[in-house]
mmCIF file of C-alpha atoms in Angstrom:
data_model
loop_
_atom_site.group_PDB
_atom_site.id
_atom_site.type_symbol
_atom_site.label_atom_id
_atom_site.label_comp_id
_atom_site.label_asym_id
_atom_site.label_seq_id
_atom_site.Cartn_x
_atom_site.Cartn_y
_atom_site.Cartn_z
ATOM 1 C CA MET A 1 53.098 20.091 190.873
ATOM 2 C CA SER A 2 49.674 18.773 190.252
ATOM 3 C CA SER A 3 48.825 16.792 187.191
ATOM 4 C CA ALA A 4 45.618 16.500 185.239
ATOM 5 C CA THR A 5 43.369 13.965 186.845
ATOM 6 C CA SER A 6 40.157 12.475 185.598
ATOM 7 C CA GLY A 7 38.272 15.173 187.533
ATOM 8 C CA THR A 8 40.054 17.987 185.748
ATOM 9 C CA SER A 9 40.407 16.578 182.247
ATOM 10 C CA LEU A 10 37.956 17.377 179.511
ATOM 11 C CA PRO A 11 35.354 14.754 178.669
ATOM 12 C CA SER A 12 34.690 13.569 175.151
ATOM 13 C CA GLY A 13 31.737 12.048 173.381
ATOM 14 C CA LEU A 14 28.313 12.321 174.931
ATOM 15 C CA ARG A 15 29.884 12.473 178.414
ATOM 16 C CA VAL A 16 30.256 16.202 177.693
ATOM 17 C CA LEU A 17 26.504 16.567 178.205
ATOM 18 C CA LEU A 18 26.643 14.726 181.547
ATOM 19 C CA THR A 19 29.599 16.401 183.274
ATOM 20 C CA PHE A 20 29.679 19.690 185.116
ATOM 21 C CA PRO A 21 30.500 22.402 183.922
ATOM 22 C CA ASP A 22 30.425 21.114 180.346
ATOM 23 C CA ALA A 23 26.709 20.413 180.589
ATOM 24 C CA LEU A 24 26.299 24.206 180.807
ATOM 25 C CA PHE A 25 26.986 24.406 177.064
ATOM 26 C CA ILE A 26 23.314 23.585 176.413
ATOM 27 C CA PRO A 27 21.784 26.420 178.507
ATOM 28 C CA GLU A 28 24.433 28.784 177.125
ATOM 29 C CA LEU A 29 23.281 27.947 173.613
ATOM 30 C CA VAL A 30 19.593 28.201 174.530
ATOM 31 C CA PHE A 31 19.779 31.548 176.354
ATOM 32 C CA GLY A 32 22.267 32.984 173.866
ATOM 33 C CA GLY A 33 20.045 31.934 170.984
ATOM 34 C CA LEU A 34 17.040 33.561 172.635
ATOM 35 C CA VAL A 35 18.964 36.826 173.059
ATOM 36 C CA TRP A 36 19.995 36.638 169.414
ATOM 37 C CA ILE A 37 16.416 36.032 168.243
ATOM 38 C CA LEU A 38 14.849 38.706 170.450
ATOM 39 C CA VAL A 39 17.327 41.423 169.524
ATOM 40 C CA ALA A 40 17.187 40.495 165.846
ATOM 41 C CA SER A 41 13.386 40.631 165.815
ATOM 42 C CA SER A 42 13.081 44.007 167.518
ATOM 43 C CA ARG A 43 13.189 47.344 165.764
ATOM 44 C CA VAL A 44 16.670 48.801 166.034
ATOM 45 C CA GLN A 45 16.606 52.230 167.636
ATOM 46 C CA SER A 46 20.284 52.406 168.578
ATOM 47 C CA PRO A 47 22.469 50.510 166.068
ATOM 48 C CA MET A 48 25.666 50.824 168.107
ATOM 49 C CA LEU A 49 24.218 49.377 171.298
ATOM 50 C CA GLN A 50 22.171 46.653 169.703
ATOM 51 C CA GLY A 51 24.911 45.885 167.192
ATOM 52 C CA TRP A 52 27.236 44.997 170.060
ATOM 53 C CA VAL A 53 24.560 42.809 171.660
ATOM 54 C CA MET A 54 24.039 41.018 168.334
ATOM 55 C CA PHE A 55 27.785 40.546 167.860
ATOM 56 C CA VAL A 56 28.168 39.099 171.357
ATOM 57 C CA SER A 57 25.205 36.754 171.058
ATOM 58 C CA VAL A 58 26.219 35.461 167.618
ATOM 59 C CA PHE A 59 29.935 35.195 168.494
ATOM 60 C CA CYS A 60 29.296 33.346 171.754
ATOM 61 C CA PHE A 61 26.673 31.110 170.142
ATOM 62 C CA VAL A 62 29.041 30.077 167.350
ATOM 63 C CA MET A 63 32.071 29.628 169.624
ATOM 64 C CA THR A 64 30.120 27.656 172.234
ATOM 65 C CA GLY A 65 28.531 25.464 169.580
ATOM 66 C CA THR A 66 31.885 24.861 167.901
ATOM 67 C CA LEU A 67 33.600 23.987 171.169
ATOM 68 C CA LEU A 68 30.746 21.652 172.119
ATOM 69 C CA CYS A 69 30.984 19.857 168.765
ATOM 70 C CA LEU A 70 34.768 19.545 169.097
ATOM 71 C CA TYR A 71 34.434 18.104 172.600
ATOM 72 C CA ILE A 72 31.794 15.616 171.477
ATOM 73 C CA ALA A 73 34.006 14.595 168.541
ATOM 74 C CA GLY A 74 36.948 14.142 170.927
ATOM 75 C CA ALA A 75 39.180 16.548 169.006
ATOM 76 C CA HIS A 76 40.928 17.682 172.177
ATOM 77 C CA GLY A 77 42.548 14.301 172.800
ATOM 78 C CA GLY A 78 43.135 15.031 176.490
ATOM 79 C CA SER A 79 45.570 17.880 175.823
ATOM 80 C CA SER A 80 45.973 20.464 178.584
ATOM 81 C CA SER A 81 46.013 23.275 176.009
ATOM 82 C CA TRP A 82 42.289 22.639 175.474
ATOM 83 C CA VAL A 83 41.677 23.246 179.175
ATOM 84 C CA THR A 84 43.383 26.631 178.721
ATOM 85 C CA LEU A 85 41.319 27.335 175.589
ATOM 86 C CA ASP A 86 38.137 26.470 177.463
ATOM 87 C CA ALA A 87 39.037 28.810 180.340
ATOM 88 C CA ILE A 88 39.877 31.662 177.950
ATOM 89 C CA LEU A 89 36.672 31.206 175.942
ATOM 90 C CA GLN A 90 34.481 31.128 179.041
ATOM 91 C CA ALA A 91 36.170 34.204 180.551
ATOM 92 C CA THR A 92 35.820 36.126 177.292
ATOM 93 C CA ALA A 93 32.190 35.087 176.848
ATOM 94 C CA ALA A 94 31.312 36.040 180.442
ATOM 95 C CA LEU A 95 32.883 39.485 180.050
ATOM 96 C CA PHE A 96 31.273 40.050 176.635
ATOM 97 C CA TYR A 97 27.829 38.947 177.835
ATOM 98 C CA LEU A 98 28.049 41.132 180.936
ATOM 99 C CA SER A 99 28.769 44.173 178.777
ATOM 100 C CA ALA A 100 26.019 43.239 176.312
ATOM 101 C CA ALA A 101 23.450 42.666 179.055
ATOM 102 C CA VAL A 102 24.201 46.021 180.673
ATOM 103 C CA LEU A 103 23.980 47.824 177.315
ATOM 104 C CA GLU A 104 20.721 46.064 176.452
ATOM 105 C CA ALA A 105 19.304 47.008 179.865
ATOM 106 C CA TYR A 106 20.333 50.639 179.294
ATOM 107 C CA PHE A 107 18.674 50.629 175.866
ATOM 108 C CA THR A 108 15.523 49.022 177.280
ATOM 109 C CA TYR A 109 15.357 51.609 180.040
ATOM 110 C CA ASN A 110 15.486 54.382 177.437
ATOM 111 C CA VAL A 111 12.785 52.714 175.346
ATOM 112 C CA GLY A 112 10.685 52.330 178.495
ATOM 113 C CA LEU A 113 10.608 56.087 178.876
ATOM 114 C CA VAL A 114 8.627 56.336 175.627
ATOM 115 C CA ALA A 115 6.757 53.015 175.908
ATOM 116 C CA GLN A 116 3.422 54.850 176.144
ATOM 117 C CA ILE A 117 3.805 56.032 172.539
ATOM 118 C CA PRO A 118 1.965 53.642 170.184
ATOM 119 C CA GLY A 119 4.327 51.115 168.621
ATOM 120 C CA TYR A 120 6.958 51.291 171.326
ATOM 121 C CA LEU A 121 5.294 48.921 173.801
ATOM 122 C CA LEU A 122 6.095 45.826 171.726
ATOM 123 C CA ILE A 123 9.712 46.948 171.293
ATOM 124 C CA TYR A 124 9.902 47.508 175.045
ATOM 125 C CA GLN A 125 8.498 44.056 175.858
ATOM 126 C CA GLU A 126 10.850 42.285 173.422
ATOM 127 C CA ASN A 127 13.821 44.107 174.882
ATOM 128 C CA ILE A 128 12.796 43.282 178.455
ATOM 129 C CA ALA A 129 12.839 39.611 177.484
ATOM 130 C CA ALA A 130 16.224 40.083 175.792
ATOM 131 C CA VAL A 131 17.618 41.699 178.947
ATOM 132 C CA VAL A 132 16.388 38.851 181.141
ATOM 133 C CA PHE A 133 17.881 36.192 178.869
ATOM 134 C CA ALA A 134 21.122 38.164 178.458
ATOM 135 C CA PHE A 135 21.603 38.283 182.223
ATOM 136 C CA LEU A 136 20.738 34.573 182.507
ATOM 137 C CA ALA A 137 23.309 33.799 179.801
ATOM 138 C CA THR A 138 25.816 35.966 181.668
ATOM 139 C CA LEU A 139 25.180 34.036 184.884
ATOM 140 C CA ILE A 140 25.622 30.669 183.150
ATOM 141 C CA TYR A 141 28.845 31.823 181.461
ATOM 142 C CA VAL A 142 30.205 33.168 184.772
ATOM 143 C CA ILE A 143 29.505 29.855 186.535
ATOM 144 C CA HIS A 144 31.107 27.965 183.638
ATOM 145 C CA GLN A 145 34.053 30.371 183.703
ATOM 146 C CA ALA A 146 34.642 29.915 187.439
ATOM 147 C CA VAL A 147 34.667 26.128 187.196
ATOM 148 C CA SER A 148 36.762 26.211 183.998
ATOM 149 C CA LEU A 149 39.341 28.426 185.694
ATOM 150 C CA TRP A 150 39.417 26.034 188.660
ATOM 151 C CA ARG A 151 39.887 23.118 186.236
ATOM 152 C CA TRP A 152 42.644 25.032 184.424
ATOM 153 C CA LYS A 153 44.444 25.776 187.692
ATOM 154 C CA SER A 154 44.185 22.116 188.737
ATOM 155 C CA SER A 155 45.597 20.773 185.481
#
C-alpha cells in the first residue's frame, strides 16, 4: 500500500499557484472565461447546441474557481477525499469541455456555410475564436485530469 506523500498531497495557500497540476487552474479559468464571453456575445442560432456550451463553460468556471479558492484557503486539510474530488472534477470537466468544443465546432461549421451572407461573418469569426478557446480549455483540463488521476492513484 502506498501512502500520500508530499508529492501527491494537495497544496494549500499560494503554493497552489506554484505546483503542477494545480497551477493549471489559472489557464482553465482564463480559457473557460473566454469561451463563456465569446458564446454569450454571439447571436444564438441554435439554442440547444450553444446552450450546452454555455452550461459547460459556466459550470466549469464556477467549479474550478470554487475549488481554487478552497485550496488557497486550505479547506481540504490534507484529506485524501479531496484528491478524489479533484480527480472527479477534472475528469468531468474534461469530458464536458470535449463535448462542448465538438458541438461548438459543428455549429461554427454550419455558420461558415452561410458566412457570405451579410451579418453572418461576425458570428462566424466569434464562433471560430470560441472553438479555438474551447479546444484549448479541453486540452488543459485533460492534462490536469491525467495528473490528478495519477495523484489519486498514488494517494
